[in-house]
Amino acid sequence: MRYFAKLQGQKEAVPVDIEPAGENRFKLTHGGKTFLVDALTLDHGAVSMLVDGTSYSVEFDEQGDEVLVSVRGQVNRIDVADERRLRLRAATAGFSVEGKQLISAPMPGKVVKVLVKQGDEVKEGQGLVVIEAMKMENELKSPKAGKVVELLAKEVTAVEINAKLVVVE
């Protein structure tokens, strides 16, 4: 899957491709270089990563579309977006969405948190469901203010790509 990452202070986001390469292993391609990454989530929430033979303990703190990444005592703020999110940002810059909005799984994974209940009033950008995929948690947000009219996501269940999770009207 292709992501675009922009470090705080950089003008442009750079593409980063992440592909599964076995259990807890990924191929990460950035700047024309490919790295083999072994990733294991530790009990206290940090991720132990082995990148081309070098070990790192990495902590992530999601703050909206940004992620604070702590590695070896240095914290970096990174704006991370997949191609879909970039298109949504561009599309919503001038107008807001109307009508029923279906929020579906952008990739196969596991629902780790359901942040709303059916009937809840939600704000645009409010978190609805958290999905874990490739050892990363992705918070799916409401594309508009409205009411949760359908809630199909259930915690600790596996979902396939494009699985229907929430409908906001």
mmCIF file with all atom_site columns, N, CA and C in Angstrom, residues 58-129:
data_model
loop_
_atom_site.group_PDB
_atom_site.id
_atom_site.type_symbol
_atom_site.label_atom_id
_atom_site.label_alt_id
_atom_site.label_comp_id
_atom_site.label_asym_id
_atom_site.label_entity_id
_atom_site.label_seq_id
_atom_site.pdbx_PDB_ins_code
_atom_site.Cartn_x
_atom_site.Cartn_y
_atom_site.Cartn_z
_atom_site.occupancy
_atom_site.B_iso_or_equiv
_atom_site.pdbx_formal_charge
_atom_site.auth_seq_id
_atom_site.auth_comp_id
_atom_site.auth_asym_id
_atom_site.auth_atom_id
_atom_site.pdbx_PDB_model_num
ATOM 1   N N  . VAL A 1 58  ? 10.494  1.619  18.596 1.00 0.00 ? 58  VAL A N  1
ATOM 2   C CA . VAL A 1 58  ? 9.781   2.777  18.057 1.00 0.00 ? 58  VAL A CA 1
ATOM 3   C C  . VAL A 1 58  ? 8.450   2.925  18.777 1.00 0.00 ? 58  VAL A C  1
ATOM 4   N N  . GLU A 1 59  ? 8.126   4.152  19.167 1.00 0.00 ? 59  GLU A N  1
ATOM 5   C CA . GLU A 1 59  ? 6.837   4.429  19.775 1.00 0.00 ? 59  GLU A CA 1
ATOM 6   C C  . GLU A 1 59  ? 6.065   5.369  18.857 1.00 0.00 ? 59  GLU A C  1
ATOM 7   N N  . PHE A 1 60  ? 4.755   5.089  18.705 1.00 0.00 ? 60  PHE A N  1
ATOM 8   C CA . PHE A 1 60  ? 3.885   5.882  17.846 1.00 0.00 ? 60  PHE A CA 1
ATOM 9   C C  . PHE A 1 60  ? 2.781   6.501  18.694 1.00 0.00 ? 60  PHE A C  1
ATOM 10  N N  . ASP A 1 61  ? 2.452   7.757  18.400 1.00 0.00 ? 61  ASP A N  1
ATOM 11  C CA . ASP A 1 61  ? 1.339   8.437  19.051 1.00 0.00 ? 61  ASP A CA 1
ATOM 12  C C  . ASP A 1 61  ? 0.553   9.163  17.963 1.00 0.00 ? 61  ASP A C  1
ATOM 13  N N  . GLU A 1 62  ? -0.608  8.588  17.609 1.00 0.00 ? 62  GLU A N  1
ATOM 14  C CA . GLU A 1 62  ? -1.425  9.196  16.552 1.00 0.00 ? 62  GLU A CA 1
ATOM 15  C C  . GLU A 1 62  ? -2.141  10.413 17.085 1.00 0.00 ? 62  GLU A C  1
ATOM 16  N N  . GLN A 1 63  ? -2.074  11.505 16.329 1.00 0.00 ? 63  GLN A N  1
ATOM 17  C CA . GLN A 1 63  ? -2.767  12.737 16.667 1.00 0.00 ? 63  GLN A CA 1
ATOM 18  C C  . GLN A 1 63  ? -3.430  13.240 15.393 1.00 0.00 ? 63  GLN A C  1
ATOM 19  N N  . GLY A 1 64  ? -4.644  12.735 15.149 1.00 0.00 ? 64  GLY A N  1
ATOM 20  C CA . GLY A 1 64  ? -5.336  13.079 13.908 1.00 0.00 ? 64  GLY A CA 1
ATOM 21  C C  . GLY A 1 64  ? -4.625  12.441 12.731 1.00 0.00 ? 64  GLY A C  1
ATOM 22  N N  . ASP A 1 65  ? -4.330  13.246 11.704 1.00 0.00 ? 65  ASP A N  1
ATOM 23  C CA . ASP A 1 65  ? -3.620  12.739 10.528 1.00 0.00 ? 65  ASP A CA 1
ATOM 24  C C  . ASP A 1 65  ? -2.119  12.672 10.759 1.00 0.00 ? 65  ASP A C  1
ATOM 25  N N  . GLU A 1 66  ? -1.665  13.177 11.895 1.00 0.00 ? 66  GLU A N  1
ATOM 26  C CA . GLU A 1 66  ? -0.242  13.173 12.179 1.00 0.00 ? 66  GLU A CA 1
ATOM 27  C C  . GLU A 1 66  ? 0.101   12.064 13.162 1.00 0.00 ? 66  GLU A C  1
ATOM 28  N N  . VAL A 1 67  ? 1.348   11.623 13.076 1.00 0.00 ? 67  VAL A N  1
ATOM 29  C CA . VAL A 1 67  ? 1.853   10.601 13.980 1.00 0.00 ? 67  VAL A CA 1
ATOM 30  C C  . VAL A 1 67  ? 3.154   11.124 14.583 1.00 0.00 ? 67  VAL A C  1
ATOM 31  N N  . LEU A 1 68  ? 3.233   11.085 15.911 1.00 0.00 ? 68  LEU A N  1
ATOM 32  C CA . LEU A 1 68  ? 4.497   11.389 16.579 1.00 0.00 ? 68  LEU A CA 1
ATOM 33  C C  . LEU A 1 68  ? 5.260   10.077 16.663 1.00 0.00 ? 68  LEU A C  1
ATOM 34  N N  . VAL A 1 69  ? 6.470   10.060 16.118 1.00 0.00 ? 69  VAL A N  1
ATOM 35  C CA . VAL A 1 69  ? 7.280   8.849  16.073 1.00 0.00 ? 69  VAL A CA 1
ATOM 36  C C  . VAL A 1 69  ? 8.533   9.090  16.916 1.00 0.00 ? 69  VAL A C  1
ATOM 37  N N  . SER A 1 70  ? 8.715   8.256  17.935 1.00 0.00 ? 70  SER A N  1
ATOM 38  C CA . SER A 1 70  ? 9.869   8.383  18.819 1.00 0.00 ? 70  SER A CA 1
ATOM 39  C C  . SER A 1 70  ? 10.821  7.224  18.558 1.00 0.00 ? 70  SER A C  1
ATOM 40  N N  . VAL A 1 71  ? 12.050  7.573  18.134 1.00 0.00 ? 71  VAL A N  1
ATOM 41  C CA . VAL A 1 71  ? 13.085  6.576  17.859 1.00 0.00 ? 71  VAL A CA 1
ATOM 42  C C  . VAL A 1 71  ? 14.393  7.079  18.459 1.00 0.00 ? 71  VAL A C  1
ATOM 43  N N  . ARG A 1 72  ? 14.991  6.266  19.315 1.00 0.00 ? 72  ARG A N  1
ATOM 44  C CA . ARG A 1 72  ? 16.291  6.599  19.930 1.00 0.00 ? 72  ARG A CA 1
ATOM 45  C C  . ARG A 1 72  ? 16.287  7.990  20.563 1.00 0.00 ? 72  ARG A C  1
ATOM 46  N N  . GLY A 1 73  ? 15.200  8.313  21.280 1.00 0.00 ? 73  GLY A N  1
ATOM 47  C CA . GLY A 1 73  ? 15.127  9.568  22.006 1.00 0.00 ? 73  GLY A CA 1
ATOM 48  C C  . GLY A 1 73  ? 14.760  10.779 21.165 1.00 0.00 ? 73  GLY A C  1
ATOM 49  N N  . GLN A 1 74  ? 14.595  10.600 19.874 1.00 0.00 ? 74  GLN A N  1
ATOM 50  C CA . GLN A 1 74  ? 14.226  11.717 19.002 1.00 0.00 ? 74  GLN A CA 1
ATOM 51  C C  . GLN A 1 74  ? 12.777  11.542 18.566 1.00 0.00 ? 74  GLN A C  1
ATOM 52  N N  . VAL A 1 75  ? 11.986  12.627 18.683 1.00 0.00 ? 75  VAL A N  1
ATOM 53  C CA . VAL A 1 75  ? 10.581  12.587 18.303 1.00 0.00 ? 75  VAL A CA 1
ATOM 54  C C  . VAL A 1 75  ? 10.397  13.375 17.017 1.00 0.00 ? 75  VAL A C  1
ATOM 55  N N  . ASN A 1 76  ? 9.743   12.747 16.034 1.00 0.00 ? 76  ASN A N  1
ATOM 56  C CA . ASN A 1 76  ? 9.436   13.410 14.772 1.00 0.00 ? 76  ASN A CA 1
ATOM 57  C C  . ASN A 1 76  ? 7.929   13.421 14.569 1.00 0.00 ? 76  ASN A C  1
ATOM 58  N N  . ARG A 1 77  ? 7.414   14.553 14.104 1.00 0.00 ? 77  ARG A N  1
ATOM 59  C CA . ARG A 1 77  ? 5.992   14.675 13.772 1.00 0.00 ? 77  ARG A CA 1
ATOM 60  C C  . ARG A 1 77  ? 5.880   14.440 12.265 1.00 0.00 ? 77  ARG A C  1
ATOM 61  N N  . ILE A 1 78  ? 5.061   13.439 11.903 1.00 0.00 ? 78  ILE A N  1
ATOM 62  C CA . ILE A 1 78  ? 4.925   13.069 10.495 1.00 0.00 ? 78  ILE A CA 1
ATOM 63  C C  . ILE A 1 78  ? 3.447   13.090 10.110 1.00 0.00 ? 78  ILE A C  1
ATOM 64  N N  . ASP A 1 79  ? 3.141   13.782 9.032  1.00 0.00 ? 79  ASP A N  1
ATOM 65  C CA . ASP A 1 79  ? 1.795   13.766 8.465  1.00 0.00 ? 79  ASP A CA 1
ATOM 66  C C  . ASP A 1 79  ? 1.758   12.567 7.521  1.00 0.00 ? 79  ASP A C  1
ATOM 67  N N  . VAL A 1 80  ? 0.873   11.615 7.804  1.00 0.00 ? 80  VAL A N  1
ATOM 68  C CA . VAL A 1 80  ? 0.802   10.389 7.013  1.00 0.00 ? 80  VAL A CA 1
ATOM 69  C C  . VAL A 1 80  ? -0.578  10.278 6.379  1.00 0.00 ? 80  VAL A C  1
ATOM 70  N N  . ALA A 1 81  ? -0.594  10.014 5.074  1.00 0.00 ? 81  ALA A N  1
ATOM 71  C CA . ALA A 1 81  ? -1.874  9.858  4.369  1.00 0.00 ? 81  ALA A CA 1
ATOM 72  C C  . ALA A 1 81  ? -1.711  8.816  3.273  1.00 0.00 ? 81  ALA A C  1
ATOM 73  N N  . ASP A 1 82  ? -2.740  7.994  3.100  1.00 0.00 ? 82  ASP A N  1
ATOM 74  C CA . ASP A 1 82  ? -2.724  7.090  1.955  1.00 0.00 ? 82  ASP A CA 1
ATOM 75  C C  . ASP A 1 82  ? -3.309  7.849  0.762  1.00 0.00 ? 82  ASP A C  1
ATOM 76  N N  . GLU A 1 83  ? -3.282  7.221  -0.413 1.00 0.00 ? 83  GLU A N  1
ATOM 77  C CA . GLU A 1 83  ? -3.764  7.912  -1.620 1.00 0.00 ? 83  GLU A CA 1
ATOM 78  C C  . GLU A 1 83  ? -5.228  8.316  -1.492 1.00 0.00 ? 83  GLU A C  1
ATOM 79  N N  . ARG A 1 84  ? -6.025  7.469  -0.845 1.00 0.00 ? 84  ARG A N  1
ATOM 80  C CA . ARG A 1 84  ? -7.449  7.767  -0.656 1.00 0.00 ? 84  ARG A CA 1
ATOM 81  C C  . ARG A 1 84  ? -7.627  9.021  0.202  1.00 0.00 ? 84  ARG A C  1
ATOM 82  N N  . ARG A 1 85  ? -6.873  9.088  1.294  1.00 0.00 ? 85  ARG A N  1
ATOM 83  C CA . ARG A 1 85  ? -6.983  10.240 2.201  1.00 0.00 ? 85  ARG A CA 1
ATOM 84  C C  . ARG A 1 85  ? -6.525  11.522 1.502  1.00 0.00 ? 85  ARG A C  1
ATOM 85  N N  . LEU A 1 86  ? -5.470  11.429 0.684  1.00 0.00 ? 86  LEU A N  1
ATOM 86  C CA . LEU A 1 86  ? -5.025  12.615 -0.062 1.00 0.00 ? 86  LEU A CA 1
ATOM 87  C C  . LEU A 1 86  ? -6.119  13.104 -1.010 1.00 0.00 ? 86  LEU A C  1
ATOM 88  N N  . ARG A 1 87  ? -6.769  12.158 -1.685 1.00 0.00 ? 87  ARG A N  1
ATOM 89  C CA . ARG A 1 87  ? -7.870  12.542 -2.597 1.00 0.00 ? 87  ARG A CA 1
ATOM 90  C C  . ARG A 1 87  ? -9.016  13.160 -1.808 1.00 0.00 ? 87  ARG A C  1
ATOM 91  N N  . LEU A 1 88  ? -9.325  12.583 -0.633 1.00 0.00 ? 88  LEU A N  1
ATOM 92  C CA . LEU A 1 88  ? -10.392 13.144 0.197  1.00 0.00 ? 88  LEU A CA 1
ATOM 93  C C  . LEU A 1 88  ? -10.050 14.550 0.657  1.00 0.00 ? 88  LEU A C  1
ATOM 94  N N  . ARG A 1 89  ? -8.808  14.769 1.053  1.00 0.00 ? 89  ARG A N  1
ATOM 95  C CA . ARG A 1 89  ? -8.387  16.104 1.469  1.00 0.00 ? 89  ARG A CA 1
ATOM 96  C C  . ARG A 1 89  ? -8.581  17.108 0.334  1.00 0.00 ? 89  ARG A C  1
ATOM 97  N N  . ALA A 1 90  ? -8.145  16.708 -0.857 1.00 0.00 ? 90  ALA A N  1
ATOM 98  C CA . ALA A 1 90  ? -8.271  17.605 -2.007 1.00 0.00 ? 90  ALA A CA 1
ATOM 99  C C  . ALA A 1 90  ? -9.734  17.834 -2.357 1.00 0.00 ? 90  ALA A C  1
ATOM 100 N N  . ALA A 1 91  ? -10.525 16.776 -2.283 1.00 0.00 ? 91  ALA A N  1
ATOM 101 C CA . ALA A 1 91  ? -11.938 16.876 -2.673 1.00 0.00 ? 91  ALA A CA 1
ATOM 102 C C  . ALA A 1 91  ? -12.756 17.669 -1.673 1.00 0.00 ? 91  ALA A C  1
ATOM 103 N N  . THR A 1 92  ? -12.397 17.609 -0.394 1.00 0.00 ? 92  THR A N  1
ATOM 104 C CA . THR A 1 92  ? -13.194 18.304 0.610  1.00 0.00 ? 92  THR A CA 1
ATOM 105 C C  . THR A 1 92  ? -12.683 19.704 0.883  1.00 0.00 ? 92  THR A C  1
ATOM 106 N N  . ALA A 1 93  ? -11.645 20.120 0.200  1.00 0.00 ? 93  ALA A N  1
ATOM 107 C CA . ALA A 1 93  ? -11.094 21.449 0.450  1.00 0.00 ? 93  ALA A CA 1
ATOM 108 C C  . ALA A 1 93  ? -12.101 22.542 0.139  1.00 0.00 ? 93  ALA A C  1
ATOM 109 N N  . GLY A 1 94  ? -12.955 22.320 -0.876 1.00 0.00 ? 94  GLY A N  1
ATOM 110 C CA . GLY A 1 94  ? -13.868 23.379 -1.278 1.00 0.00 ? 94  GLY A CA 1
ATOM 111 C C  . GLY A 1 94  ? -15.320 23.139 -0.918 1.00 0.00 ? 94  GLY A C  1
ATOM 112 N N  . PHE A 1 95  ? -15.666 21.930 -0.505 1.00 0.00 ? 95  PHE A N  1
ATOM 113 C CA . PHE A 1 95  ? -17.060 21.641 -0.170 1.00 0.00 ? 95  PHE A CA 1
ATOM 114 C C  . PHE A 1 95  ? -17.118 20.459 0.781  1.00 0.00 ? 95  PHE A C  1
ATOM 115 N N  . SER A 1 96  ? -18.280 20.272 1.402  1.00 0.00 ? 96  SER A N  1
ATOM 116 C CA . SER A 1 96  ? -18.426 19.134 2.308  1.00 0.00 ? 96  SER A CA 1
ATOM 117 C C  . SER A 1 96  ? -19.350 18.107 1.664  1.00 0.00 ? 96  SER A C  1
ATOM 118 N N  . VAL A 1 97  ? -19.265 16.884 2.132  1.00 0.00 ? 97  VAL A N  1
ATOM 119 C CA . VAL A 1 97  ? -20.065 15.805 1.572  1.00 0.00 ? 97  VAL A CA 1
ATOM 120 C C  . VAL A 1 97  ? -21.490 15.880 2.111  1.00 0.00 ? 97  VAL A C  1
ATOM 121 N N  . GLU A 1 98  ? -22.421 15.334 1.336  1.00 0.00 ? 98  GLU A N  1
ATOM 122 C CA . GLU A 1 98  ? -23.827 15.328 1.736  1.00 0.00 ? 98  GLU A CA 1
ATOM 123 C C  . GLU A 1 98  ? -24.385 13.921 1.586  1.00 0.00 ? 98  GLU A C  1
ATOM 124 N N  . GLY A 1 99  ? -25.530 13.687 2.224  1.00 0.00 ? 99  GLY A N  1
ATOM 125 C CA . GLY A 1 99  ? -26.206 12.399 2.114  1.00 0.00 ? 99  GLY A CA 1
ATOM 126 C C  . GLY A 1 99  ? -25.532 11.328 2.945  1.00 0.00 ? 99  GLY A C  1
ATOM 127 N N  . LYS A 1 100 ? -26.009 10.084 2.778  1.00 0.00 ? 100 LYS A N  1
ATOM 128 C CA . LYS A 1 100 ? -25.441 8.947  3.517  1.00 0.00 ? 100 LYS A CA 1
ATOM 129 C C  . LYS A 1 100 ? -23.995 8.741  3.094  1.00 0.00 ? 100 LYS A C  1
ATOM 130 N N  . GLN A 1 101 ? -23.140 8.505  4.083  1.00 0.00 ? 101 GLN A N  1
ATOM 131 C CA . GLN A 1 101 ? -21.733 8.249  3.815  1.00 0.00 ? 101 GLN A CA 1
ATOM 132 C C  . GLN A 1 101 ? -21.352 6.900  4.416  1.00 0.00 ? 101 GLN A C  1
ATOM 133 N N  . LEU A 1 102 ? -20.842 6.029  3.556  1.00 0.00 ? 102 LEU A N  1
ATOM 134 C CA . LEU A 1 102 ? -20.408 4.699  3.967  1.00 0.00 ? 102 LEU A CA 1
ATOM 135 C C  . LEU A 1 102 ? -18.927 4.743  4.312  1.00 0.00 ? 102 LEU A C  1
ATOM 136 N N  . ILE A 1 103 ? -18.598 4.277  5.497  1.00 0.00 ? 103 ILE A N  1
ATOM 137 C CA . ILE A 1 103 ? -17.199 4.162  5.893  1.00 0.00 ? 103 ILE A CA 1
ATOM 138 C C  . ILE A 1 103 ? -16.881 2.677  5.837  1.00 0.00 ? 103 ILE A C  1
ATOM 139 N N  . SER A 1 104 ? -15.917 2.336  4.974  1.00 0.00 ? 104 SER A N  1
ATOM 140 C CA . SER A 1 104 ? -15.567 0.925  4.797  1.00 0.00 ? 104 SER A CA 1
ATOM 141 C C  . SER A 1 104 ? -14.090 0.718  5.105  1.00 0.00 ? 104 SER A C  1
ATOM 142 N N  . ALA A 1 105 ? -13.702 -0.529 5.275  1.00 0.00 ? 105 ALA A N  1
ATOM 143 C CA . ALA A 1 105 ? -12.321 -0.875 5.607  1.00 0.00 ? 105 ALA A CA 1
ATOM 144 C C  . ALA A 1 105 ? -11.415 -0.593 4.406  1.00 0.00 ? 105 ALA A C  1
ATOM 145 N N  . PRO A 1 106 ? -10.381 0.237  4.580  1.00 0.00 ? 106 PRO A N  1
ATOM 146 C CA . PRO A 1 106 ? -9.490  0.547  3.465  1.00 0.00 ? 106 PRO A CA 1
ATOM 147 C C  . PRO A 1 106 ? -8.534  -0.588 3.131  1.00 0.00 ? 106 PRO A C  1
ATOM 148 N N  . MET A 1 107 ? -8.428  -1.579 4.046  1.00 0.00 ? 107 MET A N  1
ATOM 149 C CA . MET A 1 107 ? -7.541  -2.721 3.842  1.00 0.00 ? 107 MET A CA 1
ATOM 150 C C  . MET A 1 107 ? -7.996  -3.835 4.778  1.00 0.00 ? 107 MET A C  1
ATOM 151 N N  . PRO A 1 108 ? -7.571  -5.067 4.541  1.00 0.00 ? 108 PRO A N  1
ATOM 152 C CA . PRO A 1 108 ? -7.916  -6.128 5.482  1.00 0.00 ? 108 PRO A CA 1
ATOM 153 C C  . PRO A 1 108 ? -7.229  -5.872 6.823  1.00 0.00 ? 108 PRO A C  1
ATOM 154 N N  . GLY A 1 109 ? -7.899  -6.242 7.896  1.00 0.00 ? 109 GLY A N  1
ATOM 155 C CA . GLY A 1 109 ? -7.314  -6.028 9.215  1.00 0.00 ? 109 GLY A CA 1
ATOM 156 C C  . GLY A 1 109 ? -8.243  -6.516 10.309 1.00 0.00 ? 109 GLY A C  1
ATOM 157 N N  . LYS A 1 110 ? -8.078  -5.939 11.502 1.00 0.00 ? 110 LYS A N  1
ATOM 158 C CA . LYS A 1 110 ? -8.889  -6.315 12.653 1.00 0.00 ? 110 LYS A CA 1
ATOM 159 C C  . LYS A 1 110 ? -9.427  -5.046 13.301 1.00 0.00 ? 110 LYS A C  1
ATOM 160 N N  . VAL A 1 111 ? -10.719 -5.046 13.613 1.00 0.00 ? 111 VAL A N  1
ATOM 161 C CA . VAL A 1 111 ? -11.320 -3.923 14.331 1.00 0.00 ? 111 VAL A CA 1
ATOM 162 C C  . VAL A 1 111 ? -10.856 -4.024 15.776 1.00 0.00 ? 111 VAL A C  1
ATOM 163 N N  . VAL A 1 112 ? -10.123 -3.003 16.242 1.00 0.00 ? 112 VAL A N  1
ATOM 164 C CA . VAL A 1 112 ? -9.637  -3.038 17.621 1.00 0.00 ? 112 VAL A CA 1
ATOM 165 C C  . VAL A 1 112 ? -10.456 -2.137 18.540 1.00 0.00 ? 112 VAL A C  1
ATOM 166 N N  . LYS A 1 113 ? -11.108 -1.111 17.981 1.00 0.00 ? 113 LYS A N  1
ATOM 167 C CA . LYS A 1 113 ? -11.942 -0.229 18.803 1.00 0.00 ? 113 LYS A CA 1
ATOM 168 C C  . LYS A 1 113 ? -13.104 0.290  17.968 1.00 0.00 ? 113 LYS A C  1
ATOM 169 N N  . VAL A 1 114 ? -14.272 0.325  18.582 1.00 0.00 ? 114 VAL A N  1
ATOM 170 C CA . VAL A 1 114 ? -15.432 0.998  17.996 1.00 0.00 ? 114 VAL A CA 1
ATOM 171 C C  . VAL A 1 114 ? -15.675 2.201  18.899 1.00 0.00 ? 114 VAL A C  1
ATOM 172 N N  . LEU A 1 115 ? -15.563 3.398  18.342 1.00 0.00 ? 115 LEU A N  1
ATOM 173 C CA . LEU A 1 115 ? -15.583 4.622  19.130 1.00 0.00 ? 115 LEU A CA 1
ATOM 174 C C  . LEU A 1 115 ? -16.964 5.271  19.243 1.00 0.00 ? 115 LEU A C  1
ATOM 175 N N  . VAL A 1 116 ? -17.962 4.724  18.532 1.00 0.00 ? 116 VAL A N  1
ATOM 176 C CA . VAL A 1 116 ? -19.311 5.298  18.534 1.00 0.00 ? 116 VAL A CA 1
ATOM 177 C C  . VAL A 1 116 ? -20.345 4.187  18.702 1.00 0.00 ? 116 VAL A C  1
ATOM 178 N N  . LYS A 1 117 ? -21.591 4.612  18.963 1.00 0.00 ? 117 LYS A N  1
ATOM 179 C CA . LYS A 1 117 ? -22.709 3.677  19.019 1.00 0.00 ? 117 LYS A CA 1
ATOM 180 C C  . LYS A 1 117 ? -23.723 4.101  17.959 1.00 0.00 ? 117 LYS A C  1
ATOM 181 N N  . GLN A 1 118 ? -24.555 3.163  17.548 1.00 0.00 ? 118 GLN A N  1
ATOM 182 C CA . GLN A 1 118 ? -25.610 3.498  16.607 1.00 0.00 ? 118 GLN A CA 1
ATOM 183 C C  . GLN A 1 118 ? -26.510 4.564  17.241 1.00 0.00 ? 118 GLN A C  1
ATOM 184 N N  . GLY A 1 119 ? -26.826 5.594  16.469 1.00 0.00 ? 119 GLY A N  1
ATOM 185 C CA . GLY A 1 119 ? -27.654 6.688  16.958 1.00 0.00 ? 119 GLY A CA 1
ATOM 186 C C  . GLY A 1 119 ? -26.860 7.882  17.450 1.00 0.00 ? 119 GLY A C  1
ATOM 187 N N  . ASP A 1 120 ? -25.544 7.716  17.647 1.00 0.00 ? 120 ASP A N  1
ATOM 188 C CA . ASP A 1 120 ? -24.705 8.827  18.103 1.00 0.00 ? 120 ASP A CA 1
ATOM 189 C C  . ASP A 1 120 ? -24.651 9.937  17.057 1.00 0.00 ? 120 ASP A C  1
ATOM 190 N N  . GLU A 1 121 ? -24.630 11.182 17.530 1.00 0.00 ? 121 GLU A N  1
ATOM 191 C CA . GLU A 1 121 ? -24.364 12.334 16.674 1.00 0.00 ? 121 GLU A CA 1
ATOM 192 C C  . GLU A 1 121 ? -22.848 12.482 16.607 1.00 0.00 ? 121 GLU A C  1
ATOM 193 N N  . VAL A 1 122 ? -22.306 12.664 15.405 1.00 0.00 ? 122 VAL A N  1
ATOM 194 C CA . VAL A 1 122 ? -20.860 12.785 15.246 1.00 0.00 ? 122 VAL A CA 1
ATOM 195 C C  . VAL A 1 122 ? -20.518 14.069 14.495 1.00 0.00 ? 122 VAL A C  1
ATOM 196 N N  . LYS A 1 123 ? -19.299 14.522 14.708 1.00 0.00 ? 123 LYS A N  1
ATOM 197 C CA . LYS A 1 123 ? -18.788 15.706 14.019 1.00 0.00 ? 123 LYS A CA 1
ATOM 198 C C  . LYS A 1 123 ? -17.926 15.264 12.846 1.00 0.00 ? 123 LYS A C  1
ATOM 199 N N  . GLU A 1 124 ? -17.772 16.137 11.864 1.00 0.00 ? 124 GLU A N  1
ATOM 200 C CA . GLU A 1 124 ? -16.861 15.855 10.764 1.00 0.00 ? 124 GLU A CA 1
ATOM 201 C C  . GLU A 1 124 ? -15.459 15.667 11.326 1.00 0.00 ? 124 GLU A C  1
ATOM 202 N N  . GLY A 1 125 ? -14.786 14.595 10.919 1.00 0.00 ? 125 GLY A N  1
ATOM 203 C CA . GLY A 1 125 ? -13.434 14.313 11.390 1.00 0.00 ? 125 GLY A CA 1
ATOM 204 C C  . GLY A 1 125 ? -13.361 13.524 12.684 1.00 0.00 ? 125 GLY A C  1
ATOM 205 N N  . GLN A 1 126 ? -14.506 13.251 13.302 1.00 0.00 ? 126 GLN A N  1
ATOM 206 C CA . GLN A 1 126 ? -14.527 12.486 14.555 1.00 0.00 ? 126 GLN A CA 1
ATOM 207 C C  . GLN A 1 126 ? -14.204 11.024 14.263 1.00 0.00 ? 126 GLN A C  1
ATOM 208 N N  . GLY A 1 127 ? -13.406 10.413 15.128 1.00 0.00 ? 127 GLY A N  1
ATOM 209 C CA . GLY A 1 127 ? -13.057 9.003  14.979 1.00 0.00 ? 127 GLY A CA 1
ATOM 210 C C  . GLY A 1 127 ? -14.276 8.112  15.171 1.00 0.00 ? 127 GLY A C  1
ATOM 211 N N  . LEU A 1 128 ? -14.399 7.086  14.319 1.00 0.00 ? 128 LEU A N  1
ATOM 212 C CA . LEU A 1 128 ? -15.525 6.160  14.382 1.00 0.00 ? 128 LEU A CA 1
ATOM 213 C C  . LEU A 1 128 ? -15.071 4.749  14.769 1.00 0.00 ? 128 LEU A C  1
ATOM 214 N N  . VAL A 1 129 ? -14.043 4.271  14.076 1.00 0.00 ? 129 VAL A N  1
ATOM 215 C CA . VAL A 1 129 ? -13.570 2.898  14.240 1.00 0.00 ? 129 VAL A CA 1
ATOM 216 C C  . VAL A 1 129 ? -12.052 2.899  14.097 1.00 0.00 ? 129 VAL A C  1
#
